[in-house]
Amino acid sequence: MSPSSLDRIEKEILLRAPQARVWQALVDAEAFGAWFRVKLERPFLPGQHTRGPITYPGYEHLTMEVWVEQMVAQRLFSFRWHPAAVDPGVDYSGEPTTLVEFRLEAVPEGTRLTVVESGFDQIPATRREAAFRMNSGGWAEQLGNLQRHVAG
């Protein structure tokens, strides 16, 4: 794969739920944690950092950290994080982060959600491809979790 083909993951899903419900599931840290499977210490606030233990089976030994960028009501939620930071023996703090953007659009059937994670070209070459593949599969699974969450 060329470096540019590993820079950006984009996934789209039609959620049969009102835009306000999807927004709440994304930006309320407790609701986000329910479907994403993480217990965050603080609410999501632009310019703020939050973290917490992952509750997904097999990953409970890991901590998720995010730095919130933007929250544009019912339209855009974005944060930065260290992608695929799954080795507890590695300090990822010196690595660049990727940008995760959730874009919402009201459609007659509910809400179209587009998730874009970009910036993989800046991740060290030694783990770029693995991080890209892990997160690409991870977003597919997480969007299914979100779909079940907002439908319930």
GROMACS .gro file of N, CA and C in nm:
model
  456
    1MET      N    1   0.084  -0.119   0.000
    1MET     CA    2   0.000   0.000   0.000
    1MET      C    3   0.088   0.125   0.000
    2SER      N    4   0.047   0.224  -0.074
    2SER     CA    5   0.121   0.350  -0.073
    2SER      C    6   0.085   0.426   0.053
    3PRO      N    7   0.172   0.516   0.101
    3PRO     CA    8   0.142   0.591   0.223
    3PRO      C    9   0.007   0.661   0.219
    4SER      N   10  -0.030   0.722   0.105
    4SER     CA   11  -0.155   0.796   0.100
    4SER      C   12  -0.277   0.705   0.113
    5SER      N   13  -0.265   0.578   0.071
    5SER     CA   14  -0.379   0.488   0.085
    5SER      C   15  -0.398   0.445   0.230
    6LEU      N   16  -0.300   0.475   0.315
    6LEU     CA   17  -0.310   0.442   0.457
    6LEU      C   18  -0.337   0.565   0.544
    7ASP      N   19  -0.373   0.678   0.484
    7ASP     CA   20  -0.389   0.798   0.564
    7ASP      C   21  -0.528   0.814   0.622
    8ARG      N   22  -0.630   0.759   0.560
    8ARG     CA   23  -0.767   0.795   0.595
    8ARG      C   24  -0.860   0.675   0.591
    9ILE      N   25  -0.937   0.659   0.698
    9ILE     CA   26  -1.044   0.560   0.704
    9ILE      C   27  -1.174   0.639   0.698
   10GLU      N   28  -1.267   0.595   0.615
   10GLU     CA   29  -1.398   0.661   0.610
   10GLU      C   30  -1.505   0.553   0.608
   11LYS      N   31  -1.598   0.565   0.702
   11LYS     CA   32  -1.710   0.471   0.712
   11LYS      C   33  -1.838   0.553   0.720
   12GLU      N   34  -1.944   0.502   0.659
   12GLU     CA   35  -2.073   0.570   0.663
   12GLU      C   36  -2.180   0.470   0.700
   13ILE      N   37  -2.278   0.516   0.778
   13ILE     CA   38  -2.387   0.429   0.818
   13ILE      C   39  -2.516   0.511   0.826
   14LEU      N   40  -2.626   0.449   0.789
   14LEU     CA   41  -2.758   0.509   0.806
   14LEU      C   42  -2.814   0.456   0.937
   15LEU      N   43  -2.838   0.546   1.029
   15LEU     CA   44  -2.894   0.509   1.159
   15LEU      C   45  -3.041   0.547   1.162
   16ARG      N   46  -3.124   0.452   1.189
   16ARG     CA   47  -3.269   0.478   1.192
   16ARG      C   48  -3.307   0.533   1.329
   17ALA      N   49  -3.254   0.653   1.353
   17ALA     CA   50  -3.278   0.723   1.480
   17ALA      C   51  -3.267   0.872   1.451
   18PRO      N   52  -3.339   0.953   1.529
   18PRO     CA   53  -3.330   1.098   1.509
   18PRO      C   54  -3.188   1.150   1.533
   19GLN      N   55  -3.156   1.258   1.466
   19GLN     CA   56  -3.023   1.318   1.477
   19GLN      C   57  -2.990   1.353   1.622
   20ALA      N   58  -3.086   1.401   1.697
   20ALA     CA   59  -3.061   1.437   1.838
   20ALA      C   60  -3.022   1.314   1.920
   21ARG      N   61  -3.083   1.201   1.892
   21ARG     CA   62  -3.050   1.077   1.964
   21ARG      C   63  -2.908   1.031   1.931
   22VAL      N   64  -2.871   1.037   1.805
   22VAL     CA   65  -2.736   0.997   1.763
   22VAL      C   66  -2.634   1.092   1.826
   23TRP      N   67  -2.663   1.222   1.823
   23TRP     CA   68  -2.572   1.322   1.881
   23TRP      C   69  -2.548   1.290   2.029
   24GLN      N   70  -2.654   1.264   2.101
   24GLN     CA   71  -2.641   1.235   2.245
   24GLN      C   72  -2.556   1.111   2.267
   25ALA      N   73  -2.572   1.009   2.182
   25ALA     CA   74  -2.494   0.886   2.196
   25ALA      C   75  -2.345   0.910   2.169
   26LEU      N   76  -2.315   1.012   2.089
   26LEU     CA   77  -2.176   1.043   2.057
   26LEU      C   78  -2.110   1.132   2.161
   27VAL      N   79  -2.179   1.237   2.206
   27VAL     CA   80  -2.111   1.339   2.287
   27VAL      C   81  -2.133   1.328   2.437
   28ASP      N   82  -2.227   1.249   2.481
   28ASP     CA   83  -2.242   1.224   2.624
   28ASP      C   84  -2.143   1.112   2.658
   29ALA      N   85  -2.045   1.143   2.742
   29ALA     CA   86  -1.937   1.048   2.768
   29ALA      C   87  -1.988   0.914   2.823
   30GLU      N   88  -2.092   0.917   2.903
   30GLU     CA   89  -2.146   0.792   2.957
   30GLU      C   90  -2.214   0.710   2.847
   31ALA      N   91  -2.293   0.776   2.763
   31ALA     CA   92  -2.359   0.706   2.651
   31ALA      C   93  -2.254   0.655   2.553
   32PHE      N   94  -2.154   0.737   2.521
   32PHE     CA   95  -2.046   0.695   2.432
   32PHE      C   96  -1.978   0.570   2.489
   33GLY      N   97  -1.952   0.573   2.618
   33GLY     CA   98  -1.888   0.459   2.682
   33GLY      C   99  -1.970   0.332   2.675
   34ALA      N  100  -2.104   0.346   2.679
   34ALA     CA  101  -2.191   0.229   2.674
   34ALA      C  102  -2.175   0.152   2.543
   35TRP      N  103  -2.172   0.222   2.431
   35TRP     CA  104  -2.161   0.151   2.303
   35TRP      C  105  -2.016   0.130   2.259
   36PHE      N  106  -1.926   0.221   2.296
   36PHE     CA  107  -1.786   0.210   2.257
   36PHE      C  108  -1.709   0.117   2.350
   37ARG      N  109  -1.766   0.096   2.468
   37ARG     CA  110  -1.709   0.010   2.571
   37ARG      C  111  -1.583   0.070   2.633
   38VAL      N  112  -1.604   0.184   2.699
   38VAL     CA  113  -1.499   0.253   2.772
   38VAL      C  114  -1.566   0.330   2.885
   39LYS      N  115  -1.498   0.344   2.997
   39LYS     CA  116  -1.552   0.420   3.110
   39LYS      C  117  -1.467   0.546   3.126
   40LEU      N  118  -1.514   0.654   3.065
   40LEU     CA  119  -1.438   0.780   3.064
   40LEU      C  120  -1.452   0.854   3.196
   41GLU      N  121  -1.343   0.920   3.237
   41GLU     CA  122  -1.338   0.990   3.365
   41GLU      C  123  -1.413   1.123   3.365
   42ARG      N  124  -1.417   1.190   3.250
   42ARG     CA  125  -1.475   1.324   3.240
   42ARG      C  126  -1.564   1.335   3.118
   43PRO      N  127  -1.652   1.435   3.118
   43PRO     CA  128  -1.734   1.460   2.999
   43PRO      C  129  -1.647   1.508   2.882
   44PHE      N  130  -1.702   1.497   2.764
   44PHE     CA  131  -1.637   1.551   2.645
   44PHE      C  132  -1.660   1.702   2.643
   45LEU      N  133  -1.552   1.778   2.633
   45LEU     CA  134  -1.560   1.924   2.621
   45LEU      C  135  -1.452   1.968   2.523
   46PRO      N  136  -1.486   2.059   2.430
   46PRO     CA  137  -1.386   2.105   2.333
   46PRO      C  138  -1.262   2.158   2.404
   47GLY      N  139  -1.146   2.118   2.354
   47GLY     CA  140  -1.019   2.161   2.411
   47GLY      C  141  -0.977   2.085   2.534
   48GLN      N  142  -1.057   1.987   2.575
   48GLN     CA  143  -1.027   1.912   2.697
   48GLN      C  144  -0.985   1.768   2.664
   49HIS      N  145  -0.919   1.708   2.759
   49HIS     CA  146  -0.869   1.571   2.751
   49HIS      C  147  -0.953   1.485   2.845
   50THR      N  148  -0.983   1.364   2.805
   50THR     CA  149  -1.044   1.267   2.895
   50THR      C  150  -0.985   1.131   2.864
   51ARG      N  151  -0.998   1.043   2.959
   51ARG     CA  152  -0.943   0.908   2.946
   51ARG      C  153  -1.023   0.814   3.033
   52GLY      N  154  -1.000   0.684   3.014
   52GLY     CA  155  -1.065   0.586   3.098
   52GLY      C  156  -1.034   0.445   3.051
   53PRO      N  157  -1.061   0.348   3.138
   53PRO     CA  158  -1.033   0.209   3.104
   53PRO      C  159  -1.129   0.157   2.996
   54ILE      N  160  -1.074   0.081   2.905
   54ILE     CA  161  -1.155   0.014   2.804
   54ILE      C  162  -1.225  -0.103   2.871
   55THR      N  163  -1.353  -0.122   2.840
   55THR     CA  164  -1.431  -0.231   2.901
   55THR      C  165  -1.461  -0.342   2.801
   56TYR      N  166  -1.409  -0.331   2.680
   56TYR     CA  167  -1.429  -0.432   2.578
   56TYR      C  168  -1.355  -0.559   2.619
   57PRO      N  169  -1.421  -0.676   2.618
   57PRO     CA  170  -1.355  -0.800   2.659
   57PRO      C  171  -1.223  -0.824   2.585
   58GLY      N  172  -1.121  -0.850   2.663
   58GLY     CA  173  -0.989  -0.875   2.609
   58GLY      C  174  -0.901  -0.751   2.604
   59TYR      N  175  -0.962  -0.634   2.623
   59TYR     CA  176  -0.887  -0.509   2.617
   59TYR      C  177  -0.896  -0.430   2.748
   60GLU      N  178  -0.945  -0.494   2.854
   60GLU     CA  179  -0.966  -0.426   2.981
   60GLU      C  180  -0.838  -0.372   3.044
   61HIS      N  181  -0.725  -0.421   3.002
   61HIS     CA  182  -0.596  -0.376   3.057
   61HIS      C  183  -0.549  -0.245   2.993
   62LEU      N  184  -0.626  -0.193   2.897
   62LEU     CA  185  -0.587  -0.072   2.824
   62LEU      C  186  -0.667   0.050   2.868
   63THR      N  187  -0.609   0.167   2.845
   63THR     CA  188  -0.674   0.294   2.873
   63THR      C  189  -0.690   0.370   2.743
   64MET      N  190  -0.807   0.426   2.722
   64MET     CA  191  -0.833   0.510   2.605
   64MET      C  192  -0.815   0.655   2.646
   65GLU      N  193  -0.748   0.732   2.563
   65GLU     CA  194  -0.730   0.876   2.587
   65GLU      C  195  -0.773   0.951   2.463
   66VAL      N  196  -0.850   1.058   2.483
   66VAL     CA  197  -0.891   1.143   2.371
   66VAL      C  198  -0.876   1.289   2.409
   67TRP      N  199  -0.848   1.368   2.306
   67TRP     CA  200  -0.839   1.513   2.318
   67TRP      C  201  -0.947   1.569   2.227
   68VAL      N  202  -1.053   1.626   2.287
   68VAL     CA  203  -1.168   1.673   2.209
   68VAL      C  204  -1.130   1.799   2.131
   69GLU      N  205  -1.163   1.799   2.005
   69GLU     CA  206  -1.136   1.913   1.917
   69GLU      C  207  -1.260   2.000   1.903
   70GLN      N  208  -1.366   1.945   1.838
   70GLN     CA  209  -1.485   2.026   1.808
   70GLN      C  210  -1.613   1.953   1.847
   71MET      N  211  -1.711   2.033   1.886
   71MET     CA  212  -1.846   1.984   1.910
   71MET      C  213  -1.941   2.089   1.853
   72VAL      N  214  -1.989   2.065   1.732
   72VAL     CA  215  -2.084   2.154   1.666
   72VAL      C  216  -2.218   2.083   1.673
   73ALA      N  217  -2.307   2.134   1.755
   73ALA     CA  218  -2.432   2.067   1.791
   73ALA      C  219  -2.499   1.994   1.675
   74GLN      N  220  -2.515   1.866   1.695
   74GLN     CA  221  -2.585   1.774   1.605
   74GLN      C  222  -2.527   1.768   1.465
   75ARG      N  223  -2.402   1.819   1.447
   75ARG     CA  224  -2.341   1.815   1.314
   75ARG      C  225  -2.203   1.752   1.313
   76LEU      N  226  -2.117   1.791   1.410
   76LEU     CA  227  -1.978   1.746   1.408
   76LEU      C  228  -1.925   1.728   1.549
   77PHE      N  229  -1.865   1.612   1.572
   77PHE     CA  230  -1.793   1.583   1.695
   77PHE      C  231  -1.658   1.528   1.652
   78SER      N  232  -1.549   1.586   1.703
   78SER     CA  233  -1.417   1.535   1.664
   78SER      C  234  -1.324   1.531   1.784
   79PHE      N  235  -1.234   1.433   1.778
   79PHE     CA  236  -1.131   1.421   1.880
   79PHE      C  237  -1.005   1.362   1.818
   80ARG      N  238  -0.896   1.376   1.892
   80ARG     CA  239  -0.767   1.316   1.854
   80ARG      C  240  -0.736   1.205   1.953
   81TRP      N  241  -0.664   1.106   1.905
   81TRP     CA  242  -0.619   0.997   1.991
   81TRP      C  243  -0.500   0.927   1.926
   82HIS      N  244  -0.441   0.837   2.002
   82HIS     CA  245  -0.332   0.755   1.949
   82HIS      C  246  -0.397   0.627   1.897
   83PRO      N  247  -0.395   0.605   1.765
   83PRO     CA  248  -0.464   0.489   1.709
   83PRO      C  249  -0.395   0.358   1.745
   84ALA      N  250  -0.478   0.259   1.773
   84ALA     CA  251  -0.429   0.123   1.799
   84ALA      C  252  -0.318   0.121   1.904
   85ALA      N  253  -0.338   0.198   2.009
   85ALA     CA  254  -0.240   0.202   2.119
   85ALA      C  255  -0.269   0.085   2.212
   86VAL      N  256  -0.234  -0.034   2.168
   86VAL     CA  257  -0.277  -0.157   2.237
   86VAL      C  258  -0.167  -0.231   2.312
   87ASP      N  259  -0.046  -0.179   2.310
   87ASP     CA  260   0.062  -0.244   2.384
   87ASP      C  261   0.086  -0.165   2.512
   88PRO      N  262   0.047  -0.221   2.628
   88PRO     CA  263   0.062  -0.146   2.753
   88PRO      C  264   0.207  -0.117   2.789
   89GLY      N  265   0.301  -0.183   2.725
   89GLY     CA  266   0.442  -0.159   2.751
   89GLY      C  267   0.502  -0.048   2.666
   90VAL      N  268   0.421   0.013   2.579
   90VAL     CA  269   0.470   0.119   2.489
   90VAL      C  270   0.413   0.253   2.533
   91ASP      N  271   0.498   0.354   2.535
   91ASP     CA  272   0.455   0.492   2.563
   91ASP      C  273   0.428   0.559   2.429
   92TYR      N  274   0.302   0.581   2.397
   92TYR     CA  275   0.263   0.639   2.269
   92TYR      C  276   0.261   0.792   2.274
   93SER      N  277   0.286   0.851   2.389
   93SER     CA  278   0.269   0.996   2.406
   93SER      C  279   0.357   1.079   2.313
   94GLY      N  280   0.466   1.026   2.266
   94GLY     CA  281   0.552   1.101   2.175
   94GLY      C  282   0.512   1.089   2.029
   95GLU      N  283   0.413   1.005   1.999
   95GLU     CA  284   0.368   0.986   1.862
   95GLU      C  285   0.262   1.089   1.825
   96PRO      N  286   0.250   1.118   1.695
   96PRO     CA  287   0.138   1.201   1.650
   96PRO      C  288   0.005   1.128   1.675
   97THR      N  289  -0.102   1.203   1.677
   97THR     CA  290  -0.236   1.147   1.693
   97THR      C  291  -0.306   1.147   1.558
   98THR      N  292  -0.415   1.072   1.550
   98THR     CA  293  -0.504   1.082   1.434
   98THR      C  294  -0.625   1.162   1.476
   99LEU      N  295  -0.696   1.217   1.378
   99LEU     CA  296  -0.817   1.294   1.401
   99LEU      C  297  -0.937   1.208   1.365
  100VAL      N  298  -1.030   1.194   1.460
  100VAL     CA  299  -1.154   1.120   1.437
  100VAL      C  300  -1.267   1.222   1.429
  101GLU      N  301  -1.343   1.217   1.320
  101GLU     CA  302  -1.455   1.309   1.300
  101GLU      C  303  -1.583   1.229   1.280
  102PHE      N  304  -1.686   1.266   1.354
  102PHE     CA  305  -1.819   1.210   1.337
  102PHE      C  306  -1.904   1.322   1.276
  103ARG      N  307  -1.953   1.301   1.154
  103ARG     CA  308  -2.036   1.401   1.087
  103ARG      C  309  -2.178   1.346   1.074
  104LEU      N  310  -2.274   1.422   1.121
  104LEU     CA  311  -2.414   1.380   1.122
  104LEU      C  312  -2.493   1.461   1.021
  105GLU      N  313  -2.587   1.393   0.955
  105GLU     CA  314  -2.675   1.459   0.859
  105GLU      C  315  -2.814   1.397   0.872
  106ALA      N  316  -2.915   1.480   0.892
  106ALA     CA  317  -3.053   1.432   0.897
  106ALA      C  318  -3.096   1.390   0.756
  107VAL      N  319  -3.155   1.272   0.747
  107VAL     CA  320  -3.210   1.221   0.622
  107VAL      C  321  -3.350   1.168   0.653
  108PRO      N  322  -3.435   1.151   0.552
  108PRO     CA  323  -3.572   1.105   0.581
  108PRO      C  324  -3.579   0.977   0.664
  109GLU      N  325  -3.481   0.886   0.647
  109GLU     CA  326  -3.483   0.758   0.719
  109GLU      C  327  -3.426   0.767   0.859
  110GLY      N  328  -3.365   0.880   0.895
  110GLY     CA  329  -3.303   0.893   1.027
  110GLY      C  330  -3.183   0.985   1.022
  111THR      N  331  -3.063   0.928   1.045
  111THR     CA  332  -2.940   1.007   1.047
  111THR      C  333  -2.832   0.935   0.970
  112ARG      N  334  -2.769   1.007   0.879
  112ARG     CA  335  -2.652   0.953   0.811
  112ARG      C  336  -2.530   0.997   0.893
  113LEU      N  337  -2.451   0.900   0.935
  113LEU     CA  338  -2.331   0.929   1.013
  113LEU      C  339  -2.210   0.886   0.930
  114THR      N  340  -2.116   0.979   0.917
  114THR     CA  341  -1.990   0.950   0.851
  114THR      C  342  -1.879   0.964   0.954
  115VAL      N  343  -1.798   0.862   0.967
  115VAL     CA  344  -1.683   0.865   1.057
  115VAL      C  345  -1.559   0.866   0.969
  116VAL      N  346  -1.472   0.964   0.993
  116VAL     CA  347  -1.346   0.974   0.921
  116VAL      C  348  -1.235   0.979   1.024
  117GLU      N  349  -1.138   0.891   1.009
  117GLU     CA  350  -1.017   0.898   1.091
  117GLU      C  351  -0.901   0.923   0.995
  118SER      N  352  -0.830   1.033   1.016
  118SER     CA  353  -0.723   1.072   0.924
  118SER      C  354  -0.595   1.103   1.000
  119GLY      N  355  -0.485   1.099   0.927
  119GLY     CA  356  -0.355   1.130   0.985
  119GLY      C  357  -0.266   1.009   1.004
  120PHE      N  358  -0.304   0.896   0.948
  120PHE     CA  359  -0.222   0.776   0.963
  120PHE      C  360  -0.085   0.790   0.899
  121ASP      N  361  -0.074   0.878   0.797
  121ASP     CA  362   0.056   0.899   0.734
  121ASP      C  363   0.161   0.950   0.833
  122GLN      N  364   0.116   1.009   0.943
  122GLN     CA  365   0.209   1.063   1.042
  122GLN      C  366   0.249   0.960   1.149
  123ILE      N  367   0.180   0.847   1.151
  123ILE     CA  368   0.210   0.743   1.249
  123ILE      C  369   0.341   0.675   1.208
  124PRO      N  370   0.426   0.639   1.304
  124PRO     CA  371   0.553   0.574   1.267
  124PRO      C  372   0.531   0.457   1.171
  125ALA      N  373   0.616   0.450   1.070
  125ALA     CA  374   0.603   0.350   0.965
  125ALA      C  375   0.600   0.208   1.021
  126THR      N  376   0.668   0.185   1.133
  126THR     CA  377   0.675   0.051   1.190
  126THR      C  378   0.539  -0.001   1.236
  127ARG      N  379   0.443   0.087   1.263
  127ARG     CA  380   0.311   0.040   1.306
  127ARG      C  381   0.194   0.101   1.230
  128ARG      N  382   0.224   0.179   1.127
  128ARG     CA  383   0.118   0.248   1.051
  128ARG      C  384   0.017   0.153   0.990
  129GLU      N  385   0.064   0.053   0.917
  129GLU     CA  386  -0.027  -0.038   0.848
  129GLU      C  387  -0.112  -0.117   0.948
  130ALA      N  388  -0.051  -0.165   1.055
  130ALA     CA  389  -0.126  -0.241   1.155
  130ALA      C  390  -0.230  -0.151   1.223
  131ALA      N  391  -0.193  -0.027   1.255
  131ALA     CA  392  -0.288   0.065   1.319
  131ALA      C  393  -0.405   0.095   1.224
  132PHE      N  394  -0.373   0.116   1.097
  132PHE     CA  395  -0.477   0.143   0.997
  132PHE      C  396  -0.574   0.026   0.987
  133ARG      N  397  -0.521  -0.094   0.974
  133ARG     CA  398  -0.607  -0.213   0.960
  133ARG      C  399  -0.690  -0.237   1.086
  134MET      N  400  -0.626  -0.223   1.203
  134MET     CA  401  -0.697  -0.245   1.328
  134MET      C  402  -0.813  -0.145   1.344
  135ASN      N  403  -0.786  -0.019   1.316
  135ASN     CA  404  -0.890   0.082   1.333
  135ASN      C  405  -0.997   0.073   1.224
  136SER      N  406  -0.959   0.033   1.105
  136SER     CA  407  -1.058   0.017   0.999
  136SER      C  408  -1.161  -0.090   1.039
  137GLY      N  409  -1.113  -0.204   1.086
  137GLY     CA  410  -1.204  -0.307   1.135
  137GLY      C  411  -1.276  -0.264   1.260
  138GLY      N  412  -1.207  -0.192   1.346
  138GLY     CA  413  -1.267  -0.144   1.470
  138GLY      C  414  -1.384  -0.050   1.445
  139TRP      N  415  -1.369   0.042   1.349
  139TRP     CA  416  -1.480   0.134   1.321
  139TRP      C  417  -1.600   0.061   1.265
  140ALA      N  418  -1.579  -0.040   1.184
  140ALA     CA  419  -1.692  -0.118   1.132
  140ALA      C  420  -1.768  -0.181   1.249
  141GLU      N  421  -1.695  -0.237   1.343
  141GLU     CA  422  -1.760  -0.298   1.460
  141GLU      C  423  -1.826  -0.193   1.549
  142GLN      N  424  -1.759  -0.083   1.573
  142GLN     CA  425  -1.814   0.020   1.661
  142GLN      C  426  -1.941   0.083   1.602
  143LEU      N  427  -1.947   0.099   1.471
  143LEU     CA  428  -2.068   0.154   1.412
  143LEU      C  429  -2.186   0.058   1.429
  144GLY      N  430  -2.159  -0.071   1.425
  144GLY     CA  431  -2.265  -0.168   1.457
  144GLY      C  432  -2.310  -0.155   1.601
  145ASN      N  433  -2.215  -0.135   1.693
  145ASN     CA  434  -2.250  -0.113   1.834
  145ASN      C  435  -2.335   0.013   1.850
  146LEU      N  436  -2.296   0.119   1.781
  146LEU     CA  437  -2.372   0.244   1.788
  146LEU      C  438  -2.512   0.225   1.732
  147GLN      N  439  -2.523   0.154   1.621
  147GLN     CA  440  -2.653   0.129   1.559
  147GLN      C  441  -2.746   0.058   1.659
  148ARG      N  442  -2.696  -0.043   1.726
  148ARG     CA  443  -2.777  -0.114   1.826
  148ARG      C  444  -2.811  -0.023   1.944
  149HIS      N  445  -2.718   0.061   1.984
  149HIS     CA  446  -2.740   0.153   2.097
  149HIS      C  447  -2.853   0.252   2.067
  150VAL      N  448  -2.849   0.316   1.951
  150VAL     CA  449  -2.951   0.419   1.922
  150VAL      C  450  -3.085   0.358   1.885
  151ALA      N  451  -3.086   0.231   1.843
  151ALA     CA  452  -3.211   0.165   1.810
  151ALA      C  453  -3.286   0.117   1.935
  152GLY      N  454  -3.209   0.097   2.044
  152GLY     CA  455  -3.267   0.037   2.165
  152GLY      C  456  -3.341   0.132   2.254
   0.00000   0.00000   0.00000
